[in-house]
Coordinates of C-alpha atoms in Angstrom, one line a residue:
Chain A
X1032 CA -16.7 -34.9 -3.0
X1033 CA -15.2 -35.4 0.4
X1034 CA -14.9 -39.4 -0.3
X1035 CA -13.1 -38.4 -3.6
X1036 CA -10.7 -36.2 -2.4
X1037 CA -9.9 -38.3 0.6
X1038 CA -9.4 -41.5 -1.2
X1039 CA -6.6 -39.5 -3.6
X1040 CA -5.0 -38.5 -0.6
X1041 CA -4.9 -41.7 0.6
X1042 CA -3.6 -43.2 -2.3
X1043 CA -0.6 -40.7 -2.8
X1044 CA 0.1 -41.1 0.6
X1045 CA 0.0 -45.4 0.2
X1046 CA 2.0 -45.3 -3.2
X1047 CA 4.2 -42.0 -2.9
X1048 CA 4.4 -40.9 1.4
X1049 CA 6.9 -38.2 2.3
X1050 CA 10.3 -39.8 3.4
X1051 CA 10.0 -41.5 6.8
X1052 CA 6.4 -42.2 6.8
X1053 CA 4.3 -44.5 6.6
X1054 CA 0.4 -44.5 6.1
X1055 CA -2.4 -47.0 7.1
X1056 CA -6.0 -47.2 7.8
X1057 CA -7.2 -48.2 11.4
X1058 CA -10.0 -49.6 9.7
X1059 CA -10.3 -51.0 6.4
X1060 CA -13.6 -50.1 6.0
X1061 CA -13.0 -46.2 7.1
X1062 CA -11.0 -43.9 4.6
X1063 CA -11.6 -41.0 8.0
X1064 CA -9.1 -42.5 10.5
X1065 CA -5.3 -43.1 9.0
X1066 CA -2.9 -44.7 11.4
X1067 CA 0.8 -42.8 10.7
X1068 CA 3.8 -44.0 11.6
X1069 CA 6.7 -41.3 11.7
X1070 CA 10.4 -41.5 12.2
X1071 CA 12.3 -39.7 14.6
X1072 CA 13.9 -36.7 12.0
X1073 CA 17.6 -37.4 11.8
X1074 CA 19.2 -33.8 13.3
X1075 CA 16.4 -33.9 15.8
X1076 CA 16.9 -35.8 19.5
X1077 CA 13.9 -38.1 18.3
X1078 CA 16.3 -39.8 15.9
X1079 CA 15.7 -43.2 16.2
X1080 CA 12.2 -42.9 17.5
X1081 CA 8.8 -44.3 15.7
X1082 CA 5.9 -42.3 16.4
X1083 CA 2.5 -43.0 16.0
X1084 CA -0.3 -40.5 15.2
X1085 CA -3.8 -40.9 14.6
X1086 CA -5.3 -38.5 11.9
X1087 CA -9.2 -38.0 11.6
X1088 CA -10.9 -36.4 8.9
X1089 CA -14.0 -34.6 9.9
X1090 CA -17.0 -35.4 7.7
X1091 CA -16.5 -31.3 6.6
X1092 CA -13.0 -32.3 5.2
X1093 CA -11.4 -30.1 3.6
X1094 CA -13.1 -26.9 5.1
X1095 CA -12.5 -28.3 8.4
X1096 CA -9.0 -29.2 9.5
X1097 CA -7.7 -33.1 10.1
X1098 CA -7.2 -33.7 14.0
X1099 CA -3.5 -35.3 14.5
X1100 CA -2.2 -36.7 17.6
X1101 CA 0.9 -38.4 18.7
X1102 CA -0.2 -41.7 20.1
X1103 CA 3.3 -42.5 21.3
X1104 CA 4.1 -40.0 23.9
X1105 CA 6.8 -37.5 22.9
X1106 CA 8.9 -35.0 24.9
X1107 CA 8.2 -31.8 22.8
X1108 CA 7.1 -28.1 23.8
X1109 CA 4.2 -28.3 21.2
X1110 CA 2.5 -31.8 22.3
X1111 CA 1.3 -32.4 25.4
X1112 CA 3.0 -35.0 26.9
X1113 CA 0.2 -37.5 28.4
X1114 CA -2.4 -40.2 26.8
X1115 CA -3.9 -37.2 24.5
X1116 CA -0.6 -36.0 22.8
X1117 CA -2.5 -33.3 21.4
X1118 CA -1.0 -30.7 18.8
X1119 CA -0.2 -27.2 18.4
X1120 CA 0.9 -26.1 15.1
X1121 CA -0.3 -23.3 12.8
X1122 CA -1.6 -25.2 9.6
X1123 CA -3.8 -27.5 11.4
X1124 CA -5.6 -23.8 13.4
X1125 CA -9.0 -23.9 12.2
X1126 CA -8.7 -20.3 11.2
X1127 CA -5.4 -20.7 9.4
X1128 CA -6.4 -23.8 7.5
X1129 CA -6.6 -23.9 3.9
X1130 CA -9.2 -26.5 2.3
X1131 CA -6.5 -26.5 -0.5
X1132 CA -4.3 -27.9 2.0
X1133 CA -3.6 -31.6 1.8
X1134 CA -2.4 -34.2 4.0
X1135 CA 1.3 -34.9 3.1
X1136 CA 1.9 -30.7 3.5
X1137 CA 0.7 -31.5 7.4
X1138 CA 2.7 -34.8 7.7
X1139 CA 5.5 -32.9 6.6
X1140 CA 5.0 -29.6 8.8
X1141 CA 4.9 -32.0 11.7
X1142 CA 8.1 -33.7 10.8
X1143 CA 9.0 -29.9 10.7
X1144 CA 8.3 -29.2 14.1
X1145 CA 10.2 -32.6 15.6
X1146 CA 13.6 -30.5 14.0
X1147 CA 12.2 -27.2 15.0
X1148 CA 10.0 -26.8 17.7
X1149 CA 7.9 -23.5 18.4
X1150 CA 8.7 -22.9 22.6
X1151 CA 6.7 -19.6 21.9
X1152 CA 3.6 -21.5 21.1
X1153 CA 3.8 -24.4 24.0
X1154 CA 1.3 -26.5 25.0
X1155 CA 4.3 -28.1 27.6
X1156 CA 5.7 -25.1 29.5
X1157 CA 8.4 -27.4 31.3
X1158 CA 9.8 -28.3 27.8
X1159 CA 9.6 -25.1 26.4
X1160 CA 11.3 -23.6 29.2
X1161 CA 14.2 -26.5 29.0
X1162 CA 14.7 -25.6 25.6
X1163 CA 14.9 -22.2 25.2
X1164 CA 17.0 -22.1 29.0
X1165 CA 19.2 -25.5 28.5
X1166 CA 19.2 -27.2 24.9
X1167 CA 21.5 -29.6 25.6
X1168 CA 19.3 -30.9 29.1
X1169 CA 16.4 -30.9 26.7
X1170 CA 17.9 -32.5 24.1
X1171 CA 18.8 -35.3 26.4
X1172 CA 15.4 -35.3 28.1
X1173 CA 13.8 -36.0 24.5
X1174 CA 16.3 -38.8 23.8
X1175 CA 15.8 -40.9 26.8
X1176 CA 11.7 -40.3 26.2
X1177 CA 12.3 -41.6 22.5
X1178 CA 14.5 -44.2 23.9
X1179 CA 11.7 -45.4 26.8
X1180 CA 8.5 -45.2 24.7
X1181 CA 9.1 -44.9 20.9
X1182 CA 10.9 -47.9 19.9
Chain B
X1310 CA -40.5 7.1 15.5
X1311 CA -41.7 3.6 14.1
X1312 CA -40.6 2.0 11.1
X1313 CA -41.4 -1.4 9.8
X1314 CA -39.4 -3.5 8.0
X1315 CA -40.5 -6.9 8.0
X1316 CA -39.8 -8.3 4.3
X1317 CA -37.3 -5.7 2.9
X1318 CA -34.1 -7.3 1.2
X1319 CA -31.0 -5.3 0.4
X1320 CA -31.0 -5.8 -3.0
X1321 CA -34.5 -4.8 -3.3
X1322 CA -33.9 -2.0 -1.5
X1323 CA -30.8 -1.2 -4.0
X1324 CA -32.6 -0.9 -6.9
X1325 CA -32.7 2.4 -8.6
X1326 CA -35.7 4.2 -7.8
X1327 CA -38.5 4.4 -10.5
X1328 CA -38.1 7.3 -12.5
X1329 CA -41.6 8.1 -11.9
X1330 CA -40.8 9.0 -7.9
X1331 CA -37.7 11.6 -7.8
X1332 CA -35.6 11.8 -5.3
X1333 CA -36.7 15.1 -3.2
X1334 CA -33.1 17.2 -1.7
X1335 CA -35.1 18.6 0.5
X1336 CA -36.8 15.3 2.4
X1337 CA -33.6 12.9 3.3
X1338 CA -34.5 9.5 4.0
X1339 CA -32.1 8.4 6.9
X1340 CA -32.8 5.3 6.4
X1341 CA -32.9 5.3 3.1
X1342 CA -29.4 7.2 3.5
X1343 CA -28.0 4.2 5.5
X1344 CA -28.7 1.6 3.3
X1345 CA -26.9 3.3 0.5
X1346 CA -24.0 3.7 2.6
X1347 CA -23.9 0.1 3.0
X1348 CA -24.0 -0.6 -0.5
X1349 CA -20.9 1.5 -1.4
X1350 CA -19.3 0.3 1.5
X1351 CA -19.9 -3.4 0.3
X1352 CA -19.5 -2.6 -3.5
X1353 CA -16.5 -0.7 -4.3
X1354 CA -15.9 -0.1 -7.4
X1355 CA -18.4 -2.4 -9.0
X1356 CA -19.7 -2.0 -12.5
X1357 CA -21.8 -4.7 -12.7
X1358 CA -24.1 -4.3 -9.8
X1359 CA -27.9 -5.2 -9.6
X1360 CA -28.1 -6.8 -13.3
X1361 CA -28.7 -10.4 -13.3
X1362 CA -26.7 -13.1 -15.2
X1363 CA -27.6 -13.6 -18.9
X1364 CA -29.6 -16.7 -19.5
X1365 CA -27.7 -20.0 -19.7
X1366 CA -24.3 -18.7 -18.2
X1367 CA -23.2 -19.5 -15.0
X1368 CA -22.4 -16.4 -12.9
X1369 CA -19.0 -16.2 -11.7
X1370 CA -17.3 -18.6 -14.4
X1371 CA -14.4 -17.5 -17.0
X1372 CA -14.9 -17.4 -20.5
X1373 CA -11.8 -19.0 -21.0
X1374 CA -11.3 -22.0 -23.2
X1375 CA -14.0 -24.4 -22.3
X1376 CA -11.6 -27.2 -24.0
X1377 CA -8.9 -27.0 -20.9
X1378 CA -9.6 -28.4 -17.7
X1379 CA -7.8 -28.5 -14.9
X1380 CA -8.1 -30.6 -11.2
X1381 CA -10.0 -28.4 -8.5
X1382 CA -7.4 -28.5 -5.7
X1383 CA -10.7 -28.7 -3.2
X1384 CA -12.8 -31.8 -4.8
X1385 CA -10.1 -33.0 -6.8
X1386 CA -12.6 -33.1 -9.8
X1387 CA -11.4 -32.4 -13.7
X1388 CA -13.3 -29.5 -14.4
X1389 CA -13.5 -27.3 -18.0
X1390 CA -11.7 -24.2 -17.2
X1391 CA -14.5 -21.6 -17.3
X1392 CA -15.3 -23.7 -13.7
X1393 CA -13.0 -22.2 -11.9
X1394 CA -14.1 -18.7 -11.2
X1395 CA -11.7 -15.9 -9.6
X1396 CA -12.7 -15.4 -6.2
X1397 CA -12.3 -11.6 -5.3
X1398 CA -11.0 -8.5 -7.4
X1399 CA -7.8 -8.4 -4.7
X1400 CA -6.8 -12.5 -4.7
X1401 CA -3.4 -13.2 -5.9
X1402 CA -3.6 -16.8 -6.3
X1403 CA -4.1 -19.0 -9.7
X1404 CA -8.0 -19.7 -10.1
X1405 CA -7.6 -23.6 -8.8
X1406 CA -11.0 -23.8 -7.0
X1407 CA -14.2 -24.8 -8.8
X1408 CA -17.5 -23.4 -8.6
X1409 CA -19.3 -25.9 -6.1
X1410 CA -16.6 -26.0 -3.8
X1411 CA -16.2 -22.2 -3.4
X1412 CA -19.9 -22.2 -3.1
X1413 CA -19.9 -24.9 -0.4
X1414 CA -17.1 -22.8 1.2
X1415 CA -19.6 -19.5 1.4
X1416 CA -22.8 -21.2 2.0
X1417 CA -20.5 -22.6 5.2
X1418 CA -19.0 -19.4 5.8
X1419 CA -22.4 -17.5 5.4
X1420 CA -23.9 -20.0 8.4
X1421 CA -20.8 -19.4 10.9
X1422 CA -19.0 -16.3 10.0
X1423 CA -20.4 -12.7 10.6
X1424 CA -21.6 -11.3 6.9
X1425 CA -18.7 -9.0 6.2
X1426 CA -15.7 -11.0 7.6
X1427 CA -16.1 -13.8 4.9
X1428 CA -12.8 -14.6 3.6
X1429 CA -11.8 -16.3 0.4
X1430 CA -11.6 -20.1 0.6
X1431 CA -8.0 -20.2 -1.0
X1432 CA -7.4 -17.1 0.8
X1433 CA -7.7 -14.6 3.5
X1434 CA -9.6 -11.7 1.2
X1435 CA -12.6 -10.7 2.4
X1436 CA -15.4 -11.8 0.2
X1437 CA -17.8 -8.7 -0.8
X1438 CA -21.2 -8.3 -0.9
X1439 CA -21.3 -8.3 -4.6
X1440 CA -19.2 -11.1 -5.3
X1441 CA -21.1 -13.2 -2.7
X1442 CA -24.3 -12.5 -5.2
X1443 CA -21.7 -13.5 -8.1
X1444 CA -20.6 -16.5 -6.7
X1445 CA -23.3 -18.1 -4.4
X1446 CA -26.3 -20.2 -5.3
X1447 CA -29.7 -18.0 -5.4
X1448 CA -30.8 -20.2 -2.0
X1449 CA -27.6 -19.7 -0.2
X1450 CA -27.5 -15.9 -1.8
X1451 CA -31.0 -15.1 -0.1
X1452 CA -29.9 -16.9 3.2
X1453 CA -26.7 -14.8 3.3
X1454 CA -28.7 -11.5 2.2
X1455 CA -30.7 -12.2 5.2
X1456 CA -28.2 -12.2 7.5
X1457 CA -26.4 -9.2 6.3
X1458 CA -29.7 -7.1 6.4
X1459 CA -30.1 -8.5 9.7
X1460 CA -26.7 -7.6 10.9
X1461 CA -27.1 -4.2 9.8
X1462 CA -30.2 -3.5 11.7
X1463 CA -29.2 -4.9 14.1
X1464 CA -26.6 -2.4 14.2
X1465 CA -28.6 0.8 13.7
X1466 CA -29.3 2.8 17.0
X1467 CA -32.6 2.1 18.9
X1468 CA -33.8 -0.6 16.4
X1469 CA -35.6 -3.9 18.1
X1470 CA -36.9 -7.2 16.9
X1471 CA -40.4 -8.6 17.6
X1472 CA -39.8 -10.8 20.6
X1473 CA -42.5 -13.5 19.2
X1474 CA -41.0 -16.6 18.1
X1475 CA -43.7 -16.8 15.1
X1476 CA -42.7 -13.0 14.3
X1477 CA -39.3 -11.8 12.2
X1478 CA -40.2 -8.0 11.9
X1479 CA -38.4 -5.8 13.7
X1480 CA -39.1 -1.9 14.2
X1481 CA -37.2 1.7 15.2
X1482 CA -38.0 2.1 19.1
X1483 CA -36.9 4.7 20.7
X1484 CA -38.4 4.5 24.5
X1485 CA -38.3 8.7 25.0
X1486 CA -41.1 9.4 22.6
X1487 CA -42.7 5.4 22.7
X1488 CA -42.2 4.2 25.9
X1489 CA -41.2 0.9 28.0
X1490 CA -43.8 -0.8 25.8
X1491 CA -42.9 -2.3 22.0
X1492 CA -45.8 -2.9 19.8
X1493 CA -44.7 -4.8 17.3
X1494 CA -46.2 -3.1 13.6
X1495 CA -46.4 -7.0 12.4
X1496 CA -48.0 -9.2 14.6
X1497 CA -49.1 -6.5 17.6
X1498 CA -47.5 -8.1 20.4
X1499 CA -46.7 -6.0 23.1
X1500 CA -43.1 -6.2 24.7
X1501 CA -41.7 -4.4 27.7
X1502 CA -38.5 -2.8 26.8
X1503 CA -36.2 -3.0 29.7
X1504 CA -37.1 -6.2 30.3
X1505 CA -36.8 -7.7 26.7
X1506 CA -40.0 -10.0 27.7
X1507 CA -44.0 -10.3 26.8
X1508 CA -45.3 -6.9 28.7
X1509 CA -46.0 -7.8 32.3
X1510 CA -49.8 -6.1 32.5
X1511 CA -50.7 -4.6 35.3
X1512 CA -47.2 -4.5 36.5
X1513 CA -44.6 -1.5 36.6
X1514 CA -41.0 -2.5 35.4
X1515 CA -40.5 -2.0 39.2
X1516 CA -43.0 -4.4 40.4
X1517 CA -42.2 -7.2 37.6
X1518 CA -38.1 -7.1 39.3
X1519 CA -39.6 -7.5 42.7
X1520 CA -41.7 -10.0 41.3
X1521 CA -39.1 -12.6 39.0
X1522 CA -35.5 -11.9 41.3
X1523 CA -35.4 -13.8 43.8
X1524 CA -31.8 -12.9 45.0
X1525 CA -33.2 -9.5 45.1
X1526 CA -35.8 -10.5 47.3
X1527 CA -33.8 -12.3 49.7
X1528 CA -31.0 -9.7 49.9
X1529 CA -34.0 -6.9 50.4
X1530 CA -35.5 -9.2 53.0
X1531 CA -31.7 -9.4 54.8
X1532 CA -31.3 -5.6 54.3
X1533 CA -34.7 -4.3 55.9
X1534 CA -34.0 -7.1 59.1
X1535 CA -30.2 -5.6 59.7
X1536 CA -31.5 -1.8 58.8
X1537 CA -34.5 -2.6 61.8
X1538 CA -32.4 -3.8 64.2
X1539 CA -29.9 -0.7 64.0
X1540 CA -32.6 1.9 63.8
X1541 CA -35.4 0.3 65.9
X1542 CA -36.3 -0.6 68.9
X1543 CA -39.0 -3.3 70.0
X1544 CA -42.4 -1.9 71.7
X1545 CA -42.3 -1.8 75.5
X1546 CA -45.5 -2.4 75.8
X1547 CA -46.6 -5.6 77.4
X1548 CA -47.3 -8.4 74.7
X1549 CA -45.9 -6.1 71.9
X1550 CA -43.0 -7.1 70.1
X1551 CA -43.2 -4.3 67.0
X1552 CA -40.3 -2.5 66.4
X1553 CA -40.6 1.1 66.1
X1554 CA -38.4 4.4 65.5
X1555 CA -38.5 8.0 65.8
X1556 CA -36.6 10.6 63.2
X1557 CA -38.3 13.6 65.1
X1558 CA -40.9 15.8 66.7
X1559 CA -40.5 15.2 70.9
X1560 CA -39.6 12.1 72.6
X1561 CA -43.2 11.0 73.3
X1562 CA -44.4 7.4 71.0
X1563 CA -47.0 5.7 70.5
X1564 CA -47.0 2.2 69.3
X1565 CA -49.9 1.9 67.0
X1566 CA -50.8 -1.4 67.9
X1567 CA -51.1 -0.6 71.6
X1568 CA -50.9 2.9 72.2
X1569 CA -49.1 2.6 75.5
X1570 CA -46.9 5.5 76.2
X1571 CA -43.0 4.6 75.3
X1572 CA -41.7 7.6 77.0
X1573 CA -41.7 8.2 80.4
X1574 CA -41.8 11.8 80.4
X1575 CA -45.6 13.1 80.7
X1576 CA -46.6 15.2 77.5
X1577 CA -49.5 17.5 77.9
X1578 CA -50.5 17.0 74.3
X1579 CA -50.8 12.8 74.3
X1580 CA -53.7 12.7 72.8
X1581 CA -53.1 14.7 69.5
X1582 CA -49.7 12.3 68.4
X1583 CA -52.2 9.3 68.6
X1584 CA -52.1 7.3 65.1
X1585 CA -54.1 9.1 62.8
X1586 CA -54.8 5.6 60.5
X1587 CA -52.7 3.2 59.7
X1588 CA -53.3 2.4 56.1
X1589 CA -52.7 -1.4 55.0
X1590 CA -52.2 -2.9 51.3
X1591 CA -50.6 -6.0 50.1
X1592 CA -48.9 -6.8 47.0
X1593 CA -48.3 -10.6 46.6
X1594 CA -46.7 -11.2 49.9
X1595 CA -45.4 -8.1 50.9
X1596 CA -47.8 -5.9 53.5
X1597 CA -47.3 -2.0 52.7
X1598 CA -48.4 -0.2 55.7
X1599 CA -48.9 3.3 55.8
X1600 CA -49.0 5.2 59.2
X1601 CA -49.8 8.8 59.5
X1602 CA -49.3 10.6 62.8
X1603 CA -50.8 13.4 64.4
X1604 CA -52.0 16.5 62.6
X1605 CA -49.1 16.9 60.3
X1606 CA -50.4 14.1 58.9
X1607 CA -46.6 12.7 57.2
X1608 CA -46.9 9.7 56.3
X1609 CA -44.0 6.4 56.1
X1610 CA -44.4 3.6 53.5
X1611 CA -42.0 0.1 54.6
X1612 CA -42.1 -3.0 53.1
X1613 CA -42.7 -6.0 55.2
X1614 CA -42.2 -9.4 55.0
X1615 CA -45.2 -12.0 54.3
X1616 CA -47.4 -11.9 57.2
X1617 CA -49.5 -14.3 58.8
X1618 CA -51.4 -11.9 61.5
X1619 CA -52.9 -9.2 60.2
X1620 CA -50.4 -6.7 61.3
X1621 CA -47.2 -8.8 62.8
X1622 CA -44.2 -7.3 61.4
X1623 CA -44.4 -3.9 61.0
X1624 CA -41.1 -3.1 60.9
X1625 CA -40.9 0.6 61.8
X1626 CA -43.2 3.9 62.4
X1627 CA -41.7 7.1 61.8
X1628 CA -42.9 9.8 64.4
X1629 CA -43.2 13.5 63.1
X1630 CA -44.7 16.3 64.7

């Protein structure tokens, strides 16, 4: 069941992927681990920017949540900004996920929170702080870190 | 007050009593009592409660057109319509989920989630006791009716389960009227309640702490040597190191060990305050040494550390007169 589900997910996502992403498999021989490649949101300070996550589906896909994280580090209150970039946002909370869920509704929700980010539920105090205190500052902070490490 | 109930399951215990037996107003069953009120707390409103599924139907499925199908939004599988069962009385949502995924969804939920908190796998209604029977396989169904019953004794007042690992009975305990020790109805082993372990035998509850703490032990062993050396004072006597103390009668002592006088002052009546016996007994390591004085005869009980000579440490004598 979970094989069947996750190879229509990965086909949808191959043929028809939401605008400004792209999806492949680390492994060929692995439908569990998807590389993604996502483009900085134009109206965000990560314009510009490709980002790399890696998304692994548990073996209890769909009851359990996929674990996403930014591979390409990212100045953003909800990642943590080191080798991790590890992800706070709602839909992926094991007790808020829906097995009815699919993948593309997360890609998008995380292209979501590049234009909107949620300082009230930081992993990164620092950047939270910035950009509730001084947008402008953190805008420019997240622009020079898209412009150093996500080209 | 003992009870057993080793192999009772809520939904036998549920169904209507024979007619033969009548239930008698003037003997309530509080258990009896509880149970019911756990069943119209779980079934509200429920019409269909206790009777099985018809032969060849599927519980929990529609009777809608079996010619539609639709995709399970779970499995992704084309599935007749009458596959897709609705979920709880309360859910708002279309019926998009299929039978074996919602029943992979509560045989999960059943094996992580507490009984009564089990929500809908589409959404966050709580999943009742009825519509768990409806919906869940008979295997996962008597797994999850195990756990609730469990749960709920667990719950009630004073009840305990057998400690023995080959043993799942459980009994009402209550230690006023039966005491520190459980006998299990089942299997008869015999459990110390305050101590949740196999009864220690020929041990007080007491005894059996001194016995397993060893922090307790060491701090005891730290408290007795600071209380000694604030209240005593070590034997004068040539070669006699004991410590001793005196909470009354006159200022004249006698070391037990030695007898030699302590206090300088002459007392007409020496020879009545000599040690009347000095009563010994060990437990493990530890010496308890009794010494009675004089003709009042009071006696004082110390612990003392493990002792190599026969009568080394005694750590203090309590003079009366």
């Amino acid at each position: 069941m979970t094989q069947k589900r996750i190879s229509k997910e990965l086909q949808e996502c191959l043929t028809t992927p939401p605008a400004g992403i792209k999806v492949n498999l680390v492994d060929e021989g692995n439908i569990h681990n998807w590389n993604i490649v996502m483009d900085g949101p134009a109206d965000s300070p990560y314009v510009g920017g490709k980002f790399q996550l890696l998304l692994v589906l548990p073996t209890e896909y769909p009851f359990k949540p996929p674990k996403i994280n930014f591979k390409t580090r990212i100045y953003h209150p909800n990642v943590t900004f080191d080798e991790h970039g590890s992800m706070c946002i709602g839909i992926l909370k094991s007790d808020s996920w829906k097995p009815s869920s699919r993948i593309p509704n997360v890609l998008t929700a995380i292209q979501q929170l590049l234009l909107e980010p949620v300082p009230d539920d930081a992993v990164e105090q620092g950047a939270a702080q910035k950009f509730k205190e001084d947008r402008k500052a953190f805008d420019k902070e997240a622009r020079d870190m898209t412009k150093k490490y996500a080209k | 007050m003992i009870q057993f109930i080793s192999t009772l399951s809520l939904v036998e215990y549920n169904q209507p009593p024979p007619k033969a037996v009548p239930a008698q107003p003037g003997t309530p069953d509080p258990f009896r009592e509880f149970f019911l009120q756990l069943q119209a707390h779980a079934t509200p409103g429920l019409s269909s409660w206790g009777k099985s599924p018809a032969k060849g139907k599927i519980p929990g499925l529609r009777k809608d057109d079996t010619a539609k199908k639709q995709e399970c939004v779970i499995c992704v599988e084309e599935k007749p319509l009458q596959h897709f069962p609705k979920i709880t009385d309360s859910c708002q949502h279309p019926d998009q989920i299929c039978l074996v995924c919602v029943q992979n969804w509560l045989a999960r939920e059943a094996d992580n989630t507490d009984w009564d908190k089990i929500h809908c796998v589409a959404c966050k209604e709580i999943v009742p006791y009825n519509h768990m029977k409806r919906l869940m396989t008979k295997a996962a169904f008597e797994k999850y009716d195990q756990y609730s019953r469990n749960a709920t004794l667990s719950k009630m007042p004073n009840f305990r389960w057998c400690i023995s690992s080959s043993c799942s009975s459980g009994q009402i305990h209550e230690i006023d009227t039966d005491g520190y020790i459980f006998y299990c109805g089942a299997c008869y082993t015999k459990t110390c309640v305050i101590h949740n372990v196999p009864w220690h035998e020929g041990e007080t509850c007491t005894e059996y702490d001194y016995r397993q703490d060893p922090k307790v032990k060491a701090a005891e062993e730290r408290a007795s040597k600071i209380e000694i050396k604030g209240s005593s004072k070590p034997c004068p006597g040539p070669g006699c190191k004991v410590n001793i103390t005196r909470n009354g009668g006159c200022e004249h002592m006698k070391c037990e060990l030695i007898f030699e006088l302590w206090d300088a002052r002459v007392n007409e009546n020496a020879d009545s305050r000599q040690v009347r016996d000095v009563i010994m007994s060990s437990v493990g390591s530890v010496w308890r040494i009794s010494i009675r004085f004089g003709r009042m005869g009071i006696r004082s009980m110390r612990r003392v550390a493990s002792c190599t000579r026969r009568i080394c440490q005694i750590i203090s004598i309590i003079h009366y007169w």
